[in-house]
Amino acid sequence: METTFDLPVGENPAIRLRIEHGAQQGRVFDLVGHRTFVVGRAQSAHFCLPEDDPYVSRHHFLIEANPPLCRLSDLNSRNGTKVNGSPATTVDLRSGDRIEAGMTVFRVEFPDLFGTARRSGFPKGEDLDAICEGQRSDWERGERKPAEAYIAELPSSLRTPESKLEVVACEAALRRQRGEKPTLQEYRDRFPSLADVLEFALEADLAASSIAPAATPSSAPPSLPGLRQMEEIGRGGMGIVFTAFRTSDGRKVAVKTIRSALAPNPTTTQRFVREADILKRLRHPNIVEFLDVGEASGVLYFVMEFVEGIDGSEWAKRNPKPSAGRVVRLAIQMADALQCAHELGFVHRDVKPGNILISDEDRLRLADFGLARTYQESTISGLTLSGTAAGSPAFMAPEQITDFRSVKPPCDQFSTAATIYYLLAGTPPFGAGISQAEIFRRVLGGAFVPLEQHRTDLPKGVCEALHRALHREPDRRFRDMRAFRTALENAIR
């Protein structure tokens, strides 16, 4: 039996999970595009393991796939997850890896990752998987040839950045297994043509595997058409933020350059720019205005209005235990902006303290509206639920973790409630100082800390409204942002 999930028309299965042993042996799951896959006993899991398996947790492990990248995260399961017989916390998966959860064993396959080459009829010895498998076998026999030697064996049609990265990543994993600690700088020196791919795709693999990353020098501001005097002001999950001035009118703007996990091709770039350009239609006084999107010399970038103020995280530090009335007035501005956007068909997808800007007069603006969808649904994003996006899951709705491609307005309501909770309590609703896997587990299980445990002085109605908006089930939340706004407003009257 094969199961394919909410896959965009025109895309072919890229990553496959096959059950080799246990319940429903032989069942196959095809994962296409950027998506997640949760395994456990809970009904909300994509694959429910048997209730009578005593070694399986409700939410056991999560896989995030965005071909050619695929990563497994154990969700702090009671008895752990194994990959190729070894306990795994966070592991970048390769074709042929075996995953064990309780009494069930999955095999990972990349049947169409390099489909064009395979459909061309190359013999098995020239297939990328065969070369990588030979690489592993050679190392197991003590024949430690460098990655360069295996790349030289690739046929010309397979000498793409993605193929070379697969071979390099295999070497890094083999060295890690033998107790070595290679650095990113070493691989940049050895493979200068892959420097950008290594920095953004291999960096997460090395960090998650406890391999020491080398220090990365600050990036010089790129030269972009129509902009001058670019100055870096911050970095985030999607890229680097600069201030700049438009040459046409001297207006000060904010510019975000987009990090790419893999070298984007022209088709990917054009689609990314086309979809992002739609965001120009969104106008609201509480939303940072989106001005332009473009590509220059391989750099994807967004131009937005520059807003004076501090983000929600900094605001919370400067304003410990703010009054309920003050925070609710900020929440009302968020709700108004989101209600307007939802009525126009937009979903933010990444509401969090870092994406709200607050002025000295407490005027609030939502930033990065809609960019998360454009970024996450493109192959350039790599794996966004871990590594560089580690801050976002603490404010994500459960349905966004399990199926972020299909999220609807209720996910913004959940994230807004989590952000308001943070402004009031100074900590996320699911706890602070915990691992990302534990955040996933708590969010999926709906295990937030009641707000009253942090602030006994808050009006009961404020806590009740936030708790309802934080409900694990979307249909148990408020019907829309307007109803949520009304409940908060009534609570402080």
mmCIF file of C-alpha atoms in Angstrom, residues 149-472:
data_model
loop_
_atom_site.group_PDB
_atom_site.id
_atom_site.type_symbol
_atom_site.label_atom_id
_atom_site.label_comp_id
_atom_site.label_asym_id
_atom_site.label_seq_id
_atom_site.Cartn_x
_atom_site.Cartn_y
_atom_site.Cartn_z
ATOM 1 C CA ALA A 149 37.728 10.589 -5.463
ATOM 2 C CA TYR A 150 34.079 9.566 -5.409
ATOM 3 C CA ILE A 151 32.944 12.813 -7.012
ATOM 4 C CA ALA A 152 35.376 12.086 -9.843
ATOM 5 C CA GLU A 153 33.491 8.802 -10.415
ATOM 6 C CA LEU A 154 30.182 10.594 -10.975
ATOM 7 C CA PRO A 155 29.070 10.695 -14.614
ATOM 8 C CA SER A 156 28.960 14.208 -16.035
ATOM 9 C CA SER A 157 25.148 14.288 -15.908
ATOM 10 C CA LEU A 158 25.265 13.690 -12.148
ATOM 11 C CA ARG A 159 27.962 16.239 -11.304
ATOM 12 C CA THR A 160 25.458 18.696 -9.882
ATOM 13 C CA PRO A 161 25.935 20.617 -6.608
ATOM 14 C CA GLU A 162 23.288 18.381 -5.025
ATOM 15 C CA SER A 163 25.109 15.185 -6.039
ATOM 16 C CA LYS A 164 28.478 16.457 -4.881
ATOM 17 C CA LEU A 165 26.934 17.575 -1.584
ATOM 18 C CA GLU A 166 25.539 14.073 -1.046
ATOM 19 C CA VAL A 167 29.029 12.580 -1.382
ATOM 20 C CA VAL A 168 30.587 15.238 0.861
ATOM 21 C CA ALA A 169 27.866 14.775 3.483
ATOM 22 C CA CYS A 170 28.416 11.019 3.407
ATOM 23 C CA GLU A 171 32.123 11.542 4.117
ATOM 24 C CA ALA A 172 31.322 13.947 6.971
ATOM 25 C CA ALA A 173 28.977 11.366 8.517
ATOM 26 C CA LEU A 174 31.555 8.596 8.185
ATOM 27 C CA ARG A 175 34.206 10.748 9.849
ATOM 28 C CA ARG A 176 31.797 11.655 12.637
ATOM 29 C CA GLN A 177 31.068 7.982 13.273
ATOM 30 C CA ARG A 178 34.805 7.481 13.775
ATOM 31 C CA GLY A 179 35.104 10.208 16.381
ATOM 32 C CA GLU A 180 36.497 12.940 14.137
ATOM 33 C CA LYS A 181 35.339 16.550 14.218
ATOM 34 C CA PRO A 182 35.634 18.050 10.747
ATOM 35 C CA THR A 183 34.787 21.723 10.322
ATOM 36 C CA LEU A 184 32.794 23.617 7.766
ATOM 37 C CA GLN A 185 35.859 25.693 6.941
ATOM 38 C CA GLU A 186 37.764 22.557 5.972
ATOM 39 C CA TYR A 187 35.052 21.601 3.508
ATOM 40 C CA ARG A 188 34.825 25.151 2.142
ATOM 41 C CA ASP A 189 38.586 25.051 1.474
ATOM 42 C CA ARG A 190 38.322 21.652 -0.224
ATOM 43 C CA PHE A 191 35.192 22.472 -2.243
ATOM 44 C CA PRO A 192 35.176 26.234 -2.993
ATOM 45 C CA SER A 193 32.562 25.832 -5.746
ATOM 46 C CA LEU A 194 30.147 24.462 -3.101
ATOM 47 C CA ALA A 195 30.859 27.114 -0.450
ATOM 48 C CA ASP A 196 27.308 28.477 -0.294
ATOM 49 C CA VAL A 197 25.697 25.050 -0.363
ATOM 50 C CA LEU A 198 28.031 23.768 2.334
ATOM 51 C CA GLU A 199 27.396 26.781 4.549
ATOM 52 C CA PHE A 200 23.624 26.462 4.502
ATOM 53 C CA ALA A 201 22.985 22.767 3.856
ATOM 54 C CA LEU A 202 25.869 21.038 5.594
ATOM 55 C CA GLU A 203 26.079 23.464 8.524
ATOM 56 C CA ALA A 204 22.895 22.110 10.150
ATOM 57 C CA ASP A 205 24.084 18.547 9.627
ATOM 58 C CA LEU A 206 27.408 19.266 11.312
ATOM 59 C CA ALA A 207 25.872 21.205 14.192
ATOM 60 C CA ALA A 208 23.163 18.602 14.853
ATOM 61 C CA SER A 209 25.813 15.896 14.825
ATOM 62 C CA SER A 210 28.086 17.708 17.297
ATOM 63 C CA ILE A 211 30.747 18.360 14.669
ATOM 64 C CA ALA A 212 32.544 21.573 15.427
ATOM 65 C CA PRO A 213 31.593 24.260 12.886
ATOM 66 C CA ALA A 214 34.251 26.720 11.911
ATOM 67 C CA ALA A 215 33.746 30.395 12.540
ATOM 68 C CA THR A 216 31.932 32.110 9.682
ATOM 69 C CA PRO A 217 33.044 35.613 8.778
ATOM 70 C CA SER A 218 30.395 38.312 8.449
ATOM 71 C CA SER A 219 28.949 38.533 4.955
ATOM 72 C CA ALA A 220 29.691 41.727 3.073
ATOM 73 C CA PRO A 221 26.542 43.553 1.934
ATOM 74 C CA PRO A 222 25.625 42.483 -1.613
ATOM 75 C CA SER A 223 25.352 44.958 -4.439
ATOM 76 C CA LEU A 224 21.679 45.176 -5.380
ATOM 77 C CA PRO A 225 20.135 47.305 -8.122
ATOM 78 C CA GLY A 226 18.422 50.500 -7.032
ATOM 79 C CA LEU A 227 19.831 50.354 -3.483
ATOM 80 C CA ARG A 228 22.802 52.018 -1.798
ATOM 81 C CA GLN A 229 24.521 52.253 1.607
ATOM 82 C CA MET A 230 23.476 48.776 2.720
ATOM 83 C CA GLU A 231 24.258 48.039 6.369
ATOM 84 C CA GLU A 232 23.572 44.771 8.186
ATOM 85 C CA ILE A 233 21.224 45.045 11.180
ATOM 86 C CA GLY A 234 20.276 41.444 11.912
ATOM 87 C CA ARG A 235 20.063 37.799 10.916
ATOM 88 C CA GLY A 236 17.206 35.347 11.045
ATOM 89 C CA GLY A 237 16.031 31.961 9.854
ATOM 90 C CA MET A 238 15.440 33.119 6.284
ATOM 91 C CA GLY A 239 18.480 35.322 5.812
ATOM 92 C CA ILE A 240 20.240 38.592 6.599
ATOM 93 C CA VAL A 241 18.507 41.957 7.123
ATOM 94 C CA PHE A 242 20.055 45.239 5.992
ATOM 95 C CA THR A 243 19.044 48.868 5.960
ATOM 96 C CA ALA A 244 19.523 50.678 2.672
ATOM 97 C CA PHE A 245 18.424 53.738 0.727
ATOM 98 C CA ARG A 246 16.594 53.634 -2.584
ATOM 99 C CA THR A 247 18.475 55.505 -5.273
ATOM 100 C CA SER A 248 15.208 56.592 -6.897
ATOM 101 C CA ASP A 249 13.873 58.673 -4.007
ATOM 102 C CA GLY A 250 16.337 58.327 -1.108
ATOM 103 C CA ARG A 251 13.776 56.474 1.018
ATOM 104 C CA LYS A 252 15.253 54.377 3.829
ATOM 105 C CA VAL A 253 14.153 50.740 3.501
ATOM 106 C CA ALA A 254 14.794 47.337 5.030
ATOM 107 C CA VAL A 255 16.257 44.652 2.782
ATOM 108 C CA LYS A 256 16.213 40.947 3.535
ATOM 109 C CA THR A 257 18.497 38.693 1.506
ATOM 110 C CA ILE A 258 17.341 35.106 1.405
ATOM 111 C CA ARG A 259 19.561 32.206 2.387
ATOM 112 C CA SER A 260 19.399 29.228 0.077
ATOM 113 C CA ALA A 261 20.030 25.696 1.321
ATOM 114 C CA LEU A 262 20.751 24.542 -2.212
ATOM 115 C CA ALA A 263 21.840 26.495 -5.246
ATOM 116 C CA PRO A 264 18.561 27.730 -6.766
ATOM 117 C CA ASN A 265 17.945 27.063 -10.440
ATOM 118 C CA PRO A 266 16.259 29.608 -12.765
ATOM 119 C CA THR A 267 12.873 27.898 -12.523
ATOM 120 C CA THR A 268 12.954 27.854 -8.728
ATOM 121 C CA THR A 269 14.062 31.485 -8.587
ATOM 122 C CA GLN A 270 11.401 32.711 -11.019
ATOM 123 C CA ARG A 271 8.622 30.910 -9.146
ATOM 124 C CA PHE A 272 9.887 32.251 -5.806
ATOM 125 C CA VAL A 273 9.925 35.838 -7.104
ATOM 126 C CA ARG A 274 6.524 35.474 -8.778
ATOM 127 C CA GLU A 275 4.816 34.109 -5.650
ATOM 128 C CA ALA A 276 6.457 36.642 -3.328
ATOM 129 C CA ASP A 277 5.438 39.517 -5.614
ATOM 130 C CA ILE A 278 1.779 38.830 -4.755
ATOM 131 C CA LEU A 279 2.467 40.100 -1.237
ATOM 132 C CA LYS A 280 2.552 43.665 -2.580
ATOM 133 C CA ARG A 281 -1.242 43.575 -2.576
ATOM 134 C CA LEU A 282 -1.373 43.397 1.224
ATOM 135 C CA ARG A 283 -1.827 46.826 2.816
ATOM 136 C CA HIS A 284 -2.698 47.547 6.454
ATOM 137 C CA PRO A 285 -1.461 50.157 8.975
ATOM 138 C CA ASN A 286 -0.302 47.371 11.326
ATOM 139 C CA ILE A 287 1.599 45.398 8.675
ATOM 140 C CA VAL A 288 5.097 46.286 7.465
ATOM 141 C CA GLU A 289 4.677 47.274 3.828
ATOM 142 C CA PHE A 290 6.193 44.919 1.258
ATOM 143 C CA LEU A 291 7.787 46.953 -1.530
ATOM 144 C CA ASP A 292 9.679 44.689 -3.909
ATOM 145 C CA VAL A 293 11.264 41.303 -4.537
ATOM 146 C CA GLY A 294 14.057 40.466 -6.927
ATOM 147 C CA GLU A 295 17.146 38.489 -7.803
ATOM 148 C CA ALA A 296 20.571 39.836 -8.663
ATOM 149 C CA SER A 297 23.768 37.876 -9.196
ATOM 150 C CA GLY A 298 22.270 34.833 -7.521
ATOM 151 C CA VAL A 299 20.996 36.780 -4.479
ATOM 152 C CA LEU A 300 17.252 36.653 -3.736
ATOM 153 C CA TYR A 301 16.031 39.659 -1.778
ATOM 154 C CA PHE A 302 12.964 41.450 -0.422
ATOM 155 C CA VAL A 303 12.602 45.200 0.044
ATOM 156 C CA MET A 304 10.262 46.404 2.810
ATOM 157 C CA GLU A 305 9.506 49.688 4.510
ATOM 158 C CA PHE A 306 11.879 50.500 7.353
ATOM 159 C CA VAL A 307 10.106 50.692 10.711
ATOM 160 C CA GLU A 308 11.570 52.312 13.821
ATOM 161 C CA GLY A 309 11.074 50.231 16.953
ATOM 162 C CA ILE A 310 12.099 47.072 18.772
ATOM 163 C CA ASP A 311 10.887 43.539 18.264
ATOM 164 C CA GLY A 312 8.650 41.700 20.715
ATOM 165 C CA SER A 313 11.503 39.755 22.298
ATOM 166 C CA GLU A 314 13.385 42.931 23.194
ATOM 167 C CA TRP A 315 10.151 44.620 24.296
ATOM 168 C CA ALA A 316 9.475 41.779 26.748
ATOM 169 C CA LYS A 317 12.959 42.161 28.223
ATOM 170 C CA ARG A 318 12.477 45.891 28.732
ATOM 171 C CA ASN A 319 8.938 45.537 30.082
ATOM 172 C CA PRO A 320 8.757 42.698 32.619
ATOM 173 C CA LYS A 321 5.242 42.016 33.916
ATOM 174 C CA PRO A 322 3.457 44.619 31.788
ATOM 175 C CA SER A 323 -0.173 45.414 32.545
ATOM 176 C CA ALA A 324 -2.854 43.301 30.918
ATOM 177 C CA GLY A 325 -4.395 46.405 29.400
ATOM 178 C CA ARG A 326 -1.190 47.467 27.681
ATOM 179 C CA VAL A 327 -0.548 44.029 26.171
ATOM 180 C CA VAL A 328 -4.155 43.582 25.103
ATOM 181 C CA ARG A 329 -3.952 46.888 23.242
ATOM 182 C CA LEU A 330 -0.956 45.465 21.359
ATOM 183 C CA ALA A 331 -2.873 42.239 20.773
ATOM 184 C CA ILE A 332 -5.799 44.178 19.300
ATOM 185 C CA GLN A 333 -3.469 45.664 16.687
ATOM 186 C CA MET A 334 -2.182 42.180 15.810
ATOM 187 C CA ALA A 335 -5.720 40.836 15.565
ATOM 188 C CA ASP A 336 -6.881 43.691 13.319
ATOM 189 C CA ALA A 337 -3.964 43.162 10.943
ATOM 190 C CA LEU A 338 -4.456 39.403 10.795
ATOM 191 C CA GLN A 339 -8.237 39.629 10.347
ATOM 192 C CA CYS A 340 -7.736 41.940 7.373
ATOM 193 C CA ALA A 341 -5.113 39.647 5.864
ATOM 194 C CA HIS A 342 -7.174 36.506 6.383
ATOM 195 C CA GLU A 343 -10.145 38.094 4.629
ATOM 196 C CA LEU A 344 -7.853 38.722 1.646
ATOM 197 C CA GLY A 345 -6.670 35.116 1.659
ATOM 198 C CA PHE A 346 -3.283 35.621 3.332
ATOM 199 C CA VAL A 347 -1.933 33.587 6.264
ATOM 200 C CA HIS A 348 1.166 34.852 8.069
ATOM 201 C CA ARG A 349 2.491 31.434 9.216
ATOM 202 C CA ASP A 350 5.280 32.862 11.357
ATOM 203 C CA VAL A 351 3.740 35.085 14.045
ATOM 204 C CA LYS A 352 6.203 35.283 16.935
ATOM 205 C CA PRO A 353 7.824 37.966 19.118
ATOM 206 C CA GLY A 354 10.673 38.388 16.634
ATOM 207 C CA ASN A 355 8.219 39.287 13.872
ATOM 208 C CA ILE A 356 6.398 42.111 15.637
ATOM 209 C CA LEU A 357 7.862 45.619 15.819
ATOM 210 C CA ILE A 358 6.717 47.972 18.570
ATOM 211 C CA SER A 359 7.350 51.729 18.624
ATOM 212 C CA ASP A 360 7.883 53.918 21.667
ATOM 213 C CA GLU A 361 4.196 54.850 21.391
ATOM 214 C CA ASP A 362 3.191 51.159 21.432
ATOM 215 C CA ARG A 363 2.216 51.084 17.788
ATOM 216 C CA LEU A 364 2.628 47.522 16.593
ATOM 217 C CA ARG A 365 3.562 46.316 13.101
ATOM 218 C CA LEU A 366 3.665 42.724 11.868
ATOM 219 C CA ALA A 367 6.761 41.929 9.783
ATOM 220 C CA ASP A 368 7.536 39.195 7.228
ATOM 221 C CA PHE A 369 3.872 38.713 6.392
ATOM 222 C CA GLY A 370 3.446 35.727 4.084
ATOM 223 C CA LEU A 371 7.176 35.276 3.461
ATOM 224 C CA ALA A 372 7.179 32.010 5.424
ATOM 225 C CA ARG A 373 4.877 30.326 2.911
ATOM 226 C CA THR A 374 6.897 31.479 -0.096
ATOM 227 C CA TYR A 375 10.155 30.449 1.579
ATOM 228 C CA GLN A 376 9.067 27.129 3.070
ATOM 229 C CA GLU A 377 7.352 25.883 -0.085
ATOM 230 C CA SER A 378 10.469 26.491 -2.146
ATOM 231 C CA THR A 379 13.349 24.015 -2.288
ATOM 232 C CA ILE A 380 15.757 26.849 -1.432
ATOM 233 C CA SER A 381 14.603 26.875 2.205
ATOM 234 C CA GLY A 382 16.215 23.574 3.135
ATOM 235 C CA LEU A 383 14.991 22.270 6.493
ATOM 236 C CA THR A 384 13.228 25.038 8.407
ATOM 237 C CA LEU A 385 11.851 23.243 11.470
ATOM 238 C CA SER A 386 15.325 22.716 12.861
ATOM 239 C CA GLY A 387 18.700 24.387 12.774
ATOM 240 C CA THR A 388 18.295 28.049 11.857
ATOM 241 C CA ALA A 389 14.544 28.125 12.527
ATOM 242 C CA ALA A 390 14.867 26.735 16.014
ATOM 243 C CA GLY A 391 13.075 29.704 17.615
ATOM 244 C CA SER A 392 9.831 29.411 15.663
ATOM 245 C CA PRO A 393 8.435 26.037 16.852
ATOM 246 C CA ALA A 394 7.809 27.456 20.338
ATOM 247 C CA PHE A 395 5.092 29.633 18.763
ATOM 248 C CA MET A 396 3.812 27.230 16.107
ATOM 249 C CA ALA A 397 0.393 25.610 16.142
ATOM 250 C CA PRO A 398 0.388 21.798 16.215
ATOM 251 C CA GLU A 399 -1.079 21.599 12.719
ATOM 252 C CA GLN A 400 1.759 23.736 11.432
ATOM 253 C CA ILE A 401 4.312 21.232 12.711
ATOM 254 C CA THR A 402 2.498 18.282 11.163
ATOM 255 C CA ASP A 403 1.378 19.934 7.901
ATOM 256 C CA PHE A 404 2.664 23.467 7.387
ATOM 257 C CA ARG A 405 1.828 23.377 3.666
ATOM 258 C CA SER A 406 -1.912 23.443 4.361
ATOM 259 C CA VAL A 407 -2.201 25.712 7.384
ATOM 260 C CA LYS A 408 -5.182 28.045 7.652
ATOM 261 C CA PRO A 409 -5.993 31.211 9.670
ATOM 262 C CA PRO A 410 -6.429 29.306 12.983
ATOM 263 C CA CYS A 411 -2.664 28.704 13.024
ATOM 264 C CA ASP A 412 -2.083 32.477 13.121
ATOM 265 C CA GLN A 413 -4.548 32.722 16.012
ATOM 266 C CA PHE A 414 -2.583 30.091 17.960
ATOM 267 C CA SER A 415 0.737 31.842 17.269
ATOM 268 C CA THR A 416 -0.736 35.216 18.211
ATOM 269 C CA ALA A 417 -1.931 33.779 21.534
ATOM 270 C CA ALA A 418 1.525 32.272 22.142
ATOM 271 C CA THR A 419 3.123 35.643 21.398
ATOM 272 C CA ILE A 420 0.746 37.549 23.701
ATOM 273 C CA TYR A 421 1.425 34.939 26.421
ATOM 274 C CA TYR A 422 5.156 35.596 25.948
ATOM 275 C CA LEU A 423 4.730 39.372 26.277
ATOM 276 C CA LEU A 424 2.790 38.891 29.514
ATOM 277 C CA ALA A 425 4.864 36.095 31.080
ATOM 278 C CA GLY A 426 8.309 36.616 29.559
ATOM 279 C CA THR A 427 8.428 32.954 28.527
ATOM 280 C CA PRO A 428 6.761 30.848 25.796
ATOM 281 C CA PRO A 429 3.633 28.877 26.766
ATOM 282 C CA PHE A 430 5.336 25.499 26.355
ATOM 283 C CA GLY A 431 8.365 26.317 28.479
ATOM 284 C CA ALA A 432 11.850 27.737 28.004
ATOM 285 C CA GLY A 433 15.308 26.198 28.154
ATOM 286 C CA ILE A 434 14.131 22.892 26.679
ATOM 287 C CA SER A 435 15.215 21.038 23.571
ATOM 288 C CA GLN A 436 13.519 21.573 20.254
ATOM 289 C CA ALA A 437 12.331 17.959 20.301
ATOM 290 C CA GLU A 438 10.659 18.578 23.667
ATOM 291 C CA ILE A 439 9.003 21.707 22.261
ATOM 292 C CA PHE A 440 7.594 19.640 19.399
ATOM 293 C CA ARG A 441 6.352 16.999 21.832
ATOM 294 C CA ARG A 442 4.649 19.521 24.124
ATOM 295 C CA VAL A 443 3.069 21.498 21.288
ATOM 296 C CA LEU A 444 1.725 18.360 19.620
ATOM 297 C CA GLY A 445 0.392 17.175 22.973
ATOM 298 C CA GLY A 446 -1.146 20.538 23.887
ATOM 299 C CA ALA A 447 0.846 20.672 27.129
ATOM 300 C CA PHE A 448 1.210 24.428 27.704
ATOM 301 C CA VAL A 449 1.734 25.917 31.175
ATOM 302 C CA PRO A 450 -1.404 27.775 32.379
ATOM 303 C CA LEU A 451 -0.713 31.512 32.268
ATOM 304 C CA GLU A 452 -1.919 31.921 35.875
ATOM 305 C CA GLN A 453 1.158 30.046 37.058
ATOM 306 C CA HIS A 454 3.285 32.968 35.838
ATOM 307 C CA ARG A 455 0.937 35.906 36.485
ATOM 308 C CA THR A 456 -1.608 35.603 39.284
ATOM 309 C CA ASP A 457 -2.516 39.280 38.854
ATOM 310 C CA LEU A 458 -4.017 38.962 35.365
ATOM 311 C CA PRO A 459 -7.768 39.159 34.722
ATOM 312 C CA LYS A 460 -9.301 35.703 34.500
ATOM 313 C CA GLY A 461 -10.854 36.524 31.124
ATOM 314 C CA VAL A 462 -7.454 37.275 29.567
ATOM 315 C CA CYS A 463 -6.087 33.885 30.626
ATOM 316 C CA GLU A 464 -9.207 32.072 29.442
ATOM 317 C CA ALA A 465 -9.114 33.749 26.036
ATOM 318 C CA LEU A 466 -5.450 32.883 25.534
ATOM 319 C CA HIS A 467 -5.943 29.299 26.675
ATOM 320 C CA ARG A 468 -8.813 28.850 24.220
ATOM 321 C CA ALA A 469 -6.752 30.257 21.336
ATOM 322 C CA LEU A 470 -3.930 27.871 22.318
ATOM 323 C CA HIS A 471 -6.145 24.797 22.063
ATOM 324 C CA ARG A 472 -4.550 21.883 20.257
#
